[in-house]
Amino acid sequence: MSTVRLKKGLDIHLLGAIDGNEIITAAQPQTVAVIPDDFHGIIPRMEKKEGEHVIAGEPLYHDKNHEAIKVVAPVSGTVKEVRRGERRHIDAIIIAPDGGHDAAVHDTKGDAEQVLLESGLWALMRQRPYDVVPAPGVRPRDVFVTAFDSAPLAPDLDIILGDKRQYIGRGVEVLNSLTDGKVYIGVRDGQAIDAPAAVVTTFVGPHPAGNAGIQAANTVPVNKGETVWTLDIVTLARIGELFTTGKVSHDTVVAITGEMVQQPRYIKTVMGADMNTVLKDELTNQEQSRIISGNVLTGVKVGPDQWLTAPYRHVTVIPENNKPDEFMGWASLNPKRFSIYRTFTTWLRGLKKPVSMDSRIKGGERAIVRTGEYDAMLPMDIYGEFLIKAIISGDIDKMEQLGVYEIAPEDFALAEFADTSKLELQRIVREGLDKLRAEMS
């Protein structure tokens, strides 16, 4: 086992971390939803209509451009609503569970790619370049699996795996049959993974060390013309379970974390469960809370009447910004005010002590200034500031030269947090990748 040590990045320690590994089973959700925007690169074409019954694992829709790619129902029940937004964009497919335990059964003796496509697990993987759901029929150069999450208040994936660890080895065998290269698994220091058919690498360093793309860039980088797949260890275990039992498990363990949570802990529920069920009696003050499906860097703001979004394993609740005015503003001498720089006195007590943060941006958008902020937060062999400028200007040649094929929006999430220019870097990267993909297709 080799070790990669990363110096760039930053661990953000927030109040509301989980202390312990107890898992509480939540009640059956009132509704379950599939959010098409979670599966970037897929244009949904519905296979089920409102009022129709589905069983767990049955396709709800397929990709317009690649009909073999299916997105399936996580529970059995009735399609209650296909909620649409502007220009008939499908915002959510809402299912009312019936409590049934019927589930689609797959013949795993056939072609592995076809089985993954039909099961819906294909849609949980991503490909570089473009950070989209992989295109069928393309064999990746390598597959990269991350076995840990380094984001703020992130759950322990070993706890989320539970007894599903037994399926990791089978999952690796399946992915090995789909690539011409190797399956790489990135683990944190001290973490053990039983996967003899994979190349296991230990990553030591701050966030974003747990990002699969960062691990790929520091192992075997992606070059123009190459395709790799990325996924997490939980999805890998689901793949192994599918090819062992013939069924996909849509149960998930969700970490409920954050300052506004009464008792941060793990809750067992189902993928896409409604927040009202997941957070029932969990918040100290719902009116003053911002609910984020995911972590504070890459997650999605949701309301209590909305649902868990992919990857379905983390909910963070922080104080909402209800008092935008602060005494003395940026000149405040408040010793509790967080800063990664020496602008405030926070640095005297170090950055490892948990701090309180709300939803304020604390600044406005301004021109990019070359300060090296992006590079300090991005442990990849690219020039982050120049790449962002190339994306904004739409210079495709520059984008290619500066490493656009290696990146995903989540890789720039920490740089966005540290950016004094307050640019929406993840949105910029996403739009740049989409534009590049459209030009190359």
Short mmCIF file of C-alpha atoms in Angstrom, two decimals:
data_model
loop_
_atom_site.label_atom_id
_atom_site.label_comp_id
_atom_site.label_asym_id
_atom_site.label_seq_id
_atom_site.Cartn_x
_atom_site.Cartn_y
_atom_site.Cartn_z
CA MET A 1 0.00 0.00 0.00
CA SER A 2 1.45 3.34 -1.06
CA THR A 3 0.91 6.63 0.76
CA VAL A 4 0.23 10.04 -0.78
CA ARG A 5 0.70 13.07 1.47
CA LEU A 6 -1.22 16.20 0.54
CA LYS A 7 -0.29 19.56 2.04
CA LYS A 8 -2.75 21.80 0.25
CA GLY A 9 -6.31 22.15 1.48
CA LEU A 10 -8.05 22.92 4.75
CA ASP A 11 -10.08 21.04 7.35
CA ILE A 12 -13.02 23.16 8.51
CA HIS A 13 -14.12 22.22 12.03
CA LEU A 14 -17.74 23.17 12.71
CA LEU A 15 -19.93 22.73 15.74
CA GLY A 16 -22.31 19.80 15.56
CA ALA A 17 -20.10 16.80 14.86
CA ILE A 18 -21.33 13.28 15.67
CA ASP A 19 -19.88 11.70 18.79
CA GLY A 20 -20.44 7.96 18.57
CA ASN A 21 -21.58 5.39 16.04
CA GLU A 22 -25.12 4.51 17.15
CA ILE A 23 -27.62 4.23 14.29
CA ILE A 24 -31.31 5.10 14.84
CA THR A 25 -33.95 3.78 12.44
CA ALA A 26 -36.29 6.51 11.18
CA ALA A 27 -39.99 6.05 10.54
CA GLN A 28 -41.19 5.19 7.04
CA PRO A 29 -40.97 8.39 4.98
CA GLN A 30 -44.22 10.06 3.97
CA THR A 31 -42.83 10.65 0.49
CA VAL A 32 -39.68 9.70 -1.39
CA ALA A 33 -38.34 11.68 -4.34
CA VAL A 34 -35.88 11.21 -7.16
CA ILE A 35 -34.28 14.51 -8.21
CA PRO A 36 -33.09 14.36 -11.86
CA ASP A 37 -30.57 17.18 -11.28
CA ASP A 38 -28.64 14.78 -9.00
CA PHE A 39 -27.64 12.81 -12.10
CA HIS A 40 -25.92 15.41 -14.23
CA GLY A 41 -25.64 14.64 -17.91
CA ILE A 42 -28.95 12.76 -18.11
CA ILE A 43 -31.92 14.24 -19.98
CA PRO A 44 -34.90 12.41 -18.42
CA ARG A 45 -37.62 10.77 -20.46
CA MET A 46 -40.33 9.38 -18.22
CA GLU A 47 -41.28 5.70 -18.23
CA LYS A 48 -43.87 6.06 -15.45
CA LYS A 49 -46.83 8.42 -15.19
CA GLU A 50 -48.53 10.00 -12.23
CA GLY A 51 -50.79 7.51 -10.47
CA GLU A 52 -48.88 4.43 -11.66
CA HIS A 53 -47.49 1.88 -9.23
CA VAL A 54 -43.76 1.09 -9.08
CA ILE A 55 -41.69 -1.38 -7.13
CA ALA A 56 -38.24 -0.67 -5.71
CA GLY A 57 -35.66 -0.88 -8.48
CA GLU A 58 -38.15 -0.38 -11.31
CA PRO A 59 -37.15 2.35 -13.83
CA LEU A 60 -38.80 5.75 -13.47
CA TYR A 61 -37.09 7.32 -16.47
CA HIS A 62 -34.23 6.81 -18.89
CA ASP A 63 -31.75 9.14 -20.55
CA LYS A 64 -33.01 10.68 -23.78
CA ASN A 65 -29.60 10.30 -25.45
CA HIS A 66 -28.70 6.88 -24.03
CA GLU A 67 -31.88 4.90 -23.43
CA ALA A 68 -29.95 2.15 -21.67
CA ILE A 69 -29.24 4.45 -18.68
CA LYS A 70 -32.06 4.03 -16.17
CA VAL A 71 -32.90 5.86 -12.96
CA VAL A 72 -35.02 3.69 -10.69
CA ALA A 73 -37.49 4.02 -7.83
CA PRO A 74 -35.89 3.58 -4.38
CA VAL A 75 -39.15 2.30 -2.82
CA SER A 76 -42.36 0.58 -3.80
CA GLY A 77 -45.40 2.82 -4.02
CA THR A 78 -47.41 5.13 -6.25
CA VAL A 79 -45.97 7.93 -8.39
CA LYS A 80 -47.71 10.78 -6.60
CA GLU A 81 -46.40 13.67 -8.71
CA VAL A 82 -43.99 14.53 -11.49
CA ARG A 83 -43.14 18.05 -10.42
CA ARG A 84 -42.02 20.34 -13.22
CA GLY A 85 -40.43 23.77 -13.22
CA GLU A 86 -39.62 26.27 -15.93
CA ARG A 87 -39.77 25.03 -19.52
CA ARG A 88 -41.21 21.74 -18.19
CA HIS A 89 -37.95 20.84 -16.52
CA ILE A 90 -38.53 17.87 -14.20
CA ASP A 91 -37.65 19.04 -10.69
CA ALA A 92 -38.71 15.93 -8.77
CA ILE A 93 -40.50 12.62 -9.16
CA ILE A 94 -42.40 12.07 -5.91
CA ILE A 95 -43.43 8.60 -4.74
CA ALA A 96 -45.86 7.78 -1.94
CA PRO A 97 -44.48 4.57 -0.34
CA ASP A 98 -46.93 1.75 0.31
CA GLY A 99 -44.74 -0.09 2.79
CA GLY A 100 -44.27 -3.03 0.43
CA HIS A 101 -41.03 -4.96 0.21
CA ASP A 102 -41.21 -5.97 -3.45
CA ALA A 103 -38.01 -5.25 -5.35
CA ALA A 104 -36.76 -5.77 -8.88
CA VAL A 105 -34.58 -8.87 -9.30
CA HIS A 106 -31.73 -8.85 -11.81
CA ASP A 107 -30.04 -11.71 -13.63
CA THR A 108 -26.41 -10.97 -12.80
CA LYS A 109 -25.02 -13.70 -15.04
CA GLY A 110 -25.33 -11.49 -18.09
CA ASP A 111 -23.25 -8.55 -19.25
CA ALA A 112 -22.07 -6.56 -16.21
CA GLU A 113 -22.53 -3.19 -17.89
CA GLN A 114 -26.11 -4.01 -18.86
CA VAL A 115 -26.91 -5.16 -15.33
CA LEU A 116 -25.60 -1.91 -13.84
CA LEU A 117 -27.55 0.14 -16.38
CA GLU A 118 -30.82 -1.67 -15.67
CA SER A 119 -30.34 -1.57 -11.88
CA GLY A 120 -29.87 2.20 -11.72
CA LEU A 121 -26.46 1.94 -10.06
CA TRP A 122 -24.80 3.15 -13.25
CA ALA A 123 -26.31 6.60 -12.60
CA LEU A 124 -24.51 6.79 -9.23
CA MET A 125 -21.09 6.78 -10.91
CA ARG A 126 -19.36 9.73 -12.55
CA GLN A 127 -16.85 10.02 -15.37
CA ARG A 128 -13.99 12.41 -15.93
CA PRO A 129 -13.92 14.44 -18.11
CA TYR A 130 -17.06 16.55 -17.59
CA ASP A 131 -18.16 15.01 -14.24
CA VAL A 132 -21.30 13.42 -15.68
CA VAL A 133 -22.94 10.00 -15.58
CA PRO A 134 -20.71 7.72 -17.71
CA ALA A 135 -21.67 7.03 -21.30
CA PRO A 136 -22.43 3.35 -22.01
CA GLY A 137 -20.08 1.42 -24.23
CA VAL A 138 -16.96 3.36 -23.22
CA ARG A 139 -14.38 1.41 -21.26
CA PRO A 140 -12.64 3.66 -18.74
CA ARG A 141 -8.88 3.82 -18.47
CA ASP A 142 -9.16 3.33 -14.67
CA VAL A 143 -11.76 3.48 -11.90
CA PHE A 144 -11.20 5.53 -8.73
CA VAL A 145 -13.10 4.80 -5.53
CA THR A 146 -12.89 6.98 -2.43
CA ALA A 147 -13.37 5.18 0.88
CA PHE A 148 -13.62 8.27 3.08
CA ASP A 149 -15.22 11.71 3.14
CA SER A 150 -13.09 14.64 4.33
CA ALA A 151 -15.71 17.41 4.03
CA PRO A 152 -16.82 19.42 7.10
CA LEU A 153 -18.84 17.28 9.55
CA ALA A 154 -18.68 14.42 7.04
CA PRO A 155 -19.94 10.99 8.13
CA ASP A 156 -17.63 8.05 8.68
CA LEU A 157 -18.17 5.88 5.62
CA ASP A 158 -17.10 2.80 7.58
CA ILE A 159 -20.14 3.31 9.82
CA ILE A 160 -22.42 3.92 6.84
CA LEU A 161 -21.13 0.74 5.19
CA GLY A 162 -21.86 -1.43 8.22
CA ASP A 163 -22.21 -5.09 7.21
CA LYS A 164 -22.16 -4.12 3.52
CA ARG A 165 -18.35 -4.23 3.72
CA GLN A 166 -18.57 -7.90 2.79
CA TYR A 167 -19.59 -6.92 -0.75
CA ILE A 168 -16.62 -4.63 -1.51
CA GLY A 169 -14.46 -7.40 -2.97
CA ARG A 170 -17.22 -8.50 -5.35
CA GLY A 171 -17.79 -4.91 -6.39
CA VAL A 172 -14.11 -4.56 -7.29
CA GLU A 173 -14.30 -7.72 -9.41
CA VAL A 174 -17.23 -6.28 -11.37
CA LEU A 175 -15.50 -2.95 -12.02
CA ASN A 176 -12.29 -4.72 -13.03
CA SER A 177 -14.28 -6.47 -15.75
CA LEU A 178 -15.40 -3.10 -17.12
CA THR A 179 -12.03 -1.32 -17.31
CA ASP A 180 -8.85 -1.91 -19.25
CA GLY A 181 -6.85 -0.53 -16.34
CA LYS A 182 -7.09 -0.85 -12.58
CA VAL A 183 -9.50 -0.11 -9.75
CA TYR A 184 -7.91 2.30 -7.27
CA ILE A 185 -9.32 2.71 -3.75
CA GLY A 186 -8.25 5.73 -1.70
CA VAL A 187 -8.32 5.27 2.07
CA ARG A 188 -7.43 7.52 4.99
CA ASP A 189 -4.56 6.73 7.35
CA GLY A 190 -5.40 3.72 9.51
CA GLN A 191 -8.40 2.60 7.44
CA ALA A 192 -8.47 -1.04 6.35
CA ILE A 193 -10.16 -2.26 3.17
CA ASP A 194 -10.32 -5.92 2.16
CA ALA A 195 -10.02 -5.68 -1.61
CA PRO A 196 -7.08 -7.72 -2.94
CA ALA A 197 -8.06 -7.08 -6.57
CA ALA A 198 -7.78 -3.29 -6.16
CA VAL A 199 -4.85 -0.92 -5.77
CA VAL A 200 -5.26 0.61 -2.32
CA THR A 201 -3.62 3.98 -1.65
CA THR A 202 -3.52 5.87 1.65
CA PHE A 203 -4.12 9.62 1.48
CA VAL A 204 -2.88 11.81 4.32
CA GLY A 205 -3.83 15.47 4.39
CA PRO A 206 -6.69 17.92 4.81
CA HIS A 207 -9.87 18.25 2.78
CA PRO A 208 -10.33 17.77 -0.19
CA ALA A 209 -8.20 14.63 0.24
CA GLY A 210 -11.40 12.55 0.30
CA ASN A 211 -12.54 13.64 -3.18
CA ALA A 212 -12.19 10.86 -5.74
CA GLY A 213 -11.02 13.39 -8.35
CA ILE A 214 -8.26 14.68 -6.09
CA GLN A 215 -7.14 11.11 -5.45
CA ALA A 216 -7.09 10.41 -9.19
CA ALA A 217 -5.07 13.56 -9.89
CA ASN A 218 -2.46 12.50 -7.34
CA THR A 219 -2.31 8.89 -8.54
CA VAL A 220 -2.72 8.69 -12.32
CA PRO A 221 -3.98 12.05 -13.70
CA VAL A 222 -6.56 12.25 -16.47
CA ASN A 223 -5.26 13.45 -19.84
CA LYS A 224 -7.10 14.63 -22.92
CA GLY A 225 -8.76 11.74 -24.71
CA GLU A 226 -8.89 9.54 -21.59
CA THR A 227 -11.93 8.55 -19.55
CA VAL A 228 -12.00 7.45 -15.92
CA TRP A 229 -14.86 6.68 -13.55
CA THR A 230 -15.20 7.89 -9.98
CA LEU A 231 -17.49 6.69 -7.18
CA ASP A 232 -17.53 6.22 -3.41
CA ILE A 233 -17.07 3.04 -1.39
CA VAL A 234 -20.80 2.90 -0.51
CA THR A 235 -21.75 2.70 -4.19
CA LEU A 236 -19.04 0.09 -4.71
CA ALA A 237 -20.59 -2.04 -1.95
CA ARG A 238 -24.04 -1.63 -3.56
CA ILE A 239 -22.58 -2.94 -6.82
CA GLY A 240 -21.09 -5.92 -5.02
CA GLU A 241 -24.38 -6.63 -3.24
CA LEU A 242 -26.28 -6.49 -6.54
CA PHE A 243 -24.01 -9.09 -8.14
CA THR A 244 -24.21 -11.27 -5.03
CA THR A 245 -27.94 -11.16 -4.25
CA GLY A 246 -29.48 -9.97 -7.51
CA LYS A 247 -31.10 -6.99 -5.77
CA VAL A 248 -30.12 -3.37 -5.11
CA SER A 249 -30.38 -2.06 -1.57
CA HIS A 250 -31.84 1.45 -1.46
CA ASP A 251 -31.51 1.80 2.30
CA THR A 252 -29.04 4.41 3.48
CA VAL A 253 -27.53 5.68 6.71
CA VAL A 254 -27.61 9.47 6.94
CA ALA A 255 -25.45 11.61 9.23
CA ILE A 256 -27.54 14.41 10.79
CA THR A 257 -25.00 17.07 11.79
CA GLY A 258 -24.63 20.75 12.50
CA GLU A 259 -24.98 23.37 15.19
CA MET A 260 -28.79 23.48 14.99
CA VAL A 261 -29.22 19.73 15.56
CA GLN A 262 -30.15 18.72 19.10
CA GLN A 263 -28.16 15.48 19.04
CA PRO A 264 -26.02 14.86 15.95
CA ARG A 265 -26.27 11.18 15.03
CA TYR A 266 -26.74 8.56 12.33
CA ILE A 267 -30.23 7.73 11.07
CA LYS A 268 -31.18 4.80 8.86
CA THR A 269 -33.73 5.62 6.19
CA VAL A 270 -34.18 5.24 2.44
CA MET A 271 -32.56 7.10 -0.44
CA GLY A 272 -34.57 10.23 -1.29
CA ALA A 273 -36.58 10.28 1.95
CA ASP A 274 -38.45 13.48 2.84
CA MET A 275 -36.76 15.87 5.26
CA ASN A 276 -39.78 16.07 7.54
CA THR A 277 -39.28 12.41 8.41
CA VAL A 278 -35.48 12.49 8.52
CA LEU A 279 -35.34 15.59 10.77
CA LYS A 280 -38.42 14.92 12.91
CA ASP A 281 -37.73 16.25 16.45
CA GLU A 282 -34.05 16.71 15.56
CA LEU A 283 -33.71 20.53 15.28
CA THR A 284 -33.39 23.08 18.07
CA ASN A 285 -35.11 25.83 16.06
CA GLN A 286 -36.41 25.03 12.60
CA GLU A 287 -37.33 28.65 11.82
CA GLN A 288 -33.74 29.81 12.40
CA SER A 289 -32.11 26.90 10.55
CA ARG A 290 -30.71 26.38 7.07
CA ILE A 291 -31.09 22.75 6.05
CA ILE A 292 -28.46 21.48 3.62
CA SER A 293 -28.69 18.10 1.94
CA GLY A 294 -25.00 17.25 1.90
CA ASN A 295 -22.10 19.16 3.41
CA VAL A 296 -21.75 22.93 3.75
CA LEU A 297 -19.37 23.19 0.77
CA THR A 298 -21.14 21.19 -1.94
CA GLY A 299 -24.60 20.48 -0.51
CA VAL A 300 -27.97 21.78 -1.68
CA LYS A 301 -30.21 24.08 0.37
CA VAL A 302 -33.55 22.35 0.92
CA GLY A 303 -36.72 23.01 2.87
CA PRO A 304 -38.32 20.68 5.41
CA ASP A 305 -40.86 19.71 2.73
CA GLN A 306 -38.13 18.59 0.32
CA TRP A 307 -35.95 15.48 0.13
CA LEU A 308 -32.52 13.94 0.53
CA THR A 309 -30.36 14.42 -2.55
CA ALA A 310 -27.54 12.21 -3.85
CA PRO A 311 -25.29 10.83 -2.45
CA TYR A 312 -27.95 10.40 0.28
CA ARG A 313 -25.67 10.17 3.29
CA HIS A 314 -25.38 13.59 4.94
CA VAL A 315 -27.58 16.42 6.19
CA THR A 316 -26.09 19.58 7.73
CA VAL A 317 -28.12 22.17 9.61
CA ILE A 318 -26.52 25.55 10.39
CA PRO A 319 -27.91 28.88 11.65
CA GLU A 320 -29.71 30.89 9.00
CA ASN A 321 -28.59 34.44 8.22
CA ASN A 322 -31.25 36.48 9.99
CA LYS A 323 -29.00 39.33 11.15
CA PRO A 324 -27.01 40.55 8.14
CA ASP A 325 -25.74 43.65 9.93
CA GLU A 326 -22.80 43.14 12.25
CA PHE A 327 -21.21 45.73 14.53
CA MET A 328 -18.06 47.12 12.84
CA GLY A 329 -18.44 44.63 9.96
CA TRP A 330 -15.12 43.48 8.54
CA ALA A 331 -13.30 45.56 11.17
CA SER A 332 -14.87 43.54 14.00
CA LEU A 333 -12.52 42.46 16.79
CA ASN A 334 -14.77 39.55 17.81
CA PRO A 335 -12.37 36.74 18.84
CA LYS A 336 -14.90 34.12 17.71
CA ARG A 337 -14.99 35.34 14.11
CA PHE A 338 -13.47 32.71 11.85
CA SER A 339 -10.82 33.41 9.23
CA ILE A 340 -8.27 31.20 7.53
CA TYR A 341 -5.99 34.22 7.31
CA ARG A 342 -4.56 36.41 10.03
CA THR A 343 -7.21 39.07 9.45
CA PHE A 344 -8.79 38.33 12.83
CA THR A 345 -7.48 36.99 16.11
CA THR A 346 -8.91 33.51 15.46
CA TRP A 347 -5.54 32.25 14.27
CA LEU A 348 -4.15 32.65 17.80
CA ARG A 349 -6.20 29.69 19.03
CA GLY A 350 -5.64 27.63 15.86
CA LEU A 351 -8.07 26.31 13.28
CA LYS A 352 -8.80 22.93 14.87
CA LYS A 353 -11.24 24.14 17.51
CA PRO A 354 -14.90 23.79 16.36
CA VAL A 355 -16.44 27.13 15.43
CA SER A 356 -19.92 28.48 14.74
CA MET A 357 -20.71 29.59 11.19
CA ASP A 358 -23.98 30.77 9.71
CA SER A 359 -25.14 31.13 6.11
CA ARG A 360 -23.70 34.61 5.46
CA ILE A 361 -21.31 35.12 2.58
CA LYS A 362 -19.72 38.15 4.30
CA GLY A 363 -18.67 40.01 1.20
CA GLY A 364 -19.57 40.75 -2.38
CA GLU A 365 -18.38 39.59 -5.78
CA ARG A 366 -15.35 41.42 -7.11
CA ALA A 367 -12.57 40.94 -9.65
CA ILE A 368 -10.16 38.01 -9.33
CA VAL A 369 -6.95 39.02 -7.61
CA ARG A 370 -3.92 36.76 -7.96
CA THR A 371 -3.29 35.88 -4.35
CA GLY A 372 -2.69 32.11 -4.69
CA GLU A 373 -5.88 31.33 -2.72
CA TYR A 374 -7.17 28.79 -5.20
CA ASP A 375 -3.85 26.98 -5.49
CA ALA A 376 -3.51 26.72 -1.70
CA MET A 377 -6.87 24.93 -1.52
CA LEU A 378 -6.47 22.73 -4.59
CA PRO A 379 -4.02 19.79 -4.28
CA MET A 380 -3.82 19.23 -8.02
CA ASP A 381 -1.10 20.03 -10.53
CA ILE A 382 -3.08 22.82 -12.19
CA TYR A 383 -3.22 26.61 -11.97
CA GLY A 384 -6.66 27.17 -10.49
CA GLU A 385 -6.89 30.95 -10.97
CA PHE A 386 -5.85 30.80 -14.62
CA LEU A 387 -8.21 27.91 -15.30
CA ILE A 388 -11.17 29.79 -13.81
CA LYS A 389 -10.31 32.84 -15.96
CA ALA A 390 -10.14 30.63 -19.06
CA ILE A 391 -13.55 29.14 -18.26
CA ILE A 392 -15.12 32.58 -17.70
CA SER A 393 -13.71 33.83 -20.99
CA GLY A 394 -14.77 30.67 -22.84
CA ASP A 395 -11.25 29.96 -24.14
CA ILE A 396 -11.46 26.21 -24.80
CA ASP A 397 -7.83 25.87 -25.90
CA LYS A 398 -6.65 27.44 -22.65
CA MET A 399 -9.06 25.32 -20.65
CA GLU A 400 -7.60 22.16 -22.17
CA GLN A 401 -4.02 23.30 -21.59
CA LEU A 402 -4.75 24.13 -17.95
CA GLY A 403 -6.26 20.74 -17.04
CA VAL A 404 -10.03 21.13 -17.37
CA TYR A 405 -10.44 17.40 -18.07
CA GLU A 406 -9.28 16.54 -14.54
CA ILE A 407 -11.66 18.69 -12.54
CA ALA A 408 -15.19 18.63 -11.17
CA PRO A 409 -17.13 21.41 -9.40
CA GLU A 410 -16.60 19.77 -5.99
CA ASP A 411 -12.83 20.12 -6.38
CA PHE A 412 -13.23 23.91 -6.32
CA ALA A 413 -15.68 23.98 -3.38
CA LEU A 414 -12.99 24.70 -0.80
CA ALA A 415 -11.40 27.36 -3.00
CA GLU A 416 -14.85 28.96 -3.28
CA PHE A 417 -15.07 29.06 0.52
CA ALA A 418 -11.66 30.73 0.81
CA ASP A 419 -12.09 33.07 -2.16
CA THR A 420 -12.01 36.74 -1.16
CA SER A 421 -13.51 37.58 -4.56
CA LYS A 422 -16.67 35.66 -3.57
CA LEU A 423 -17.06 34.05 -6.99
CA GLU A 424 -19.37 31.07 -7.44
CA LEU A 425 -16.54 28.82 -8.56
CA GLN A 426 -18.55 25.59 -8.57
CA ARG A 427 -21.18 27.14 -10.84
CA ILE A 428 -18.46 28.54 -13.12
CA VAL A 429 -16.76 25.14 -13.39
CA ARG A 430 -20.07 23.36 -14.00
CA GLU A 431 -21.03 25.73 -16.81
CA GLY A 432 -17.54 25.48 -18.29
CA LEU A 433 -17.62 21.68 -18.34
CA ASP A 434 -21.09 21.66 -19.89
CA LYS A 435 -20.01 24.08 -22.60
CA LEU A 436 -16.89 22.04 -23.34
CA ARG A 437 -18.90 18.82 -23.51
CA ALA A 438 -21.37 20.42 -25.93
CA GLU A 439 -18.51 21.65 -28.15
CA MET A 440 -16.82 18.23 -28.19
CA SER A 441 -19.94 16.17 -28.86
#
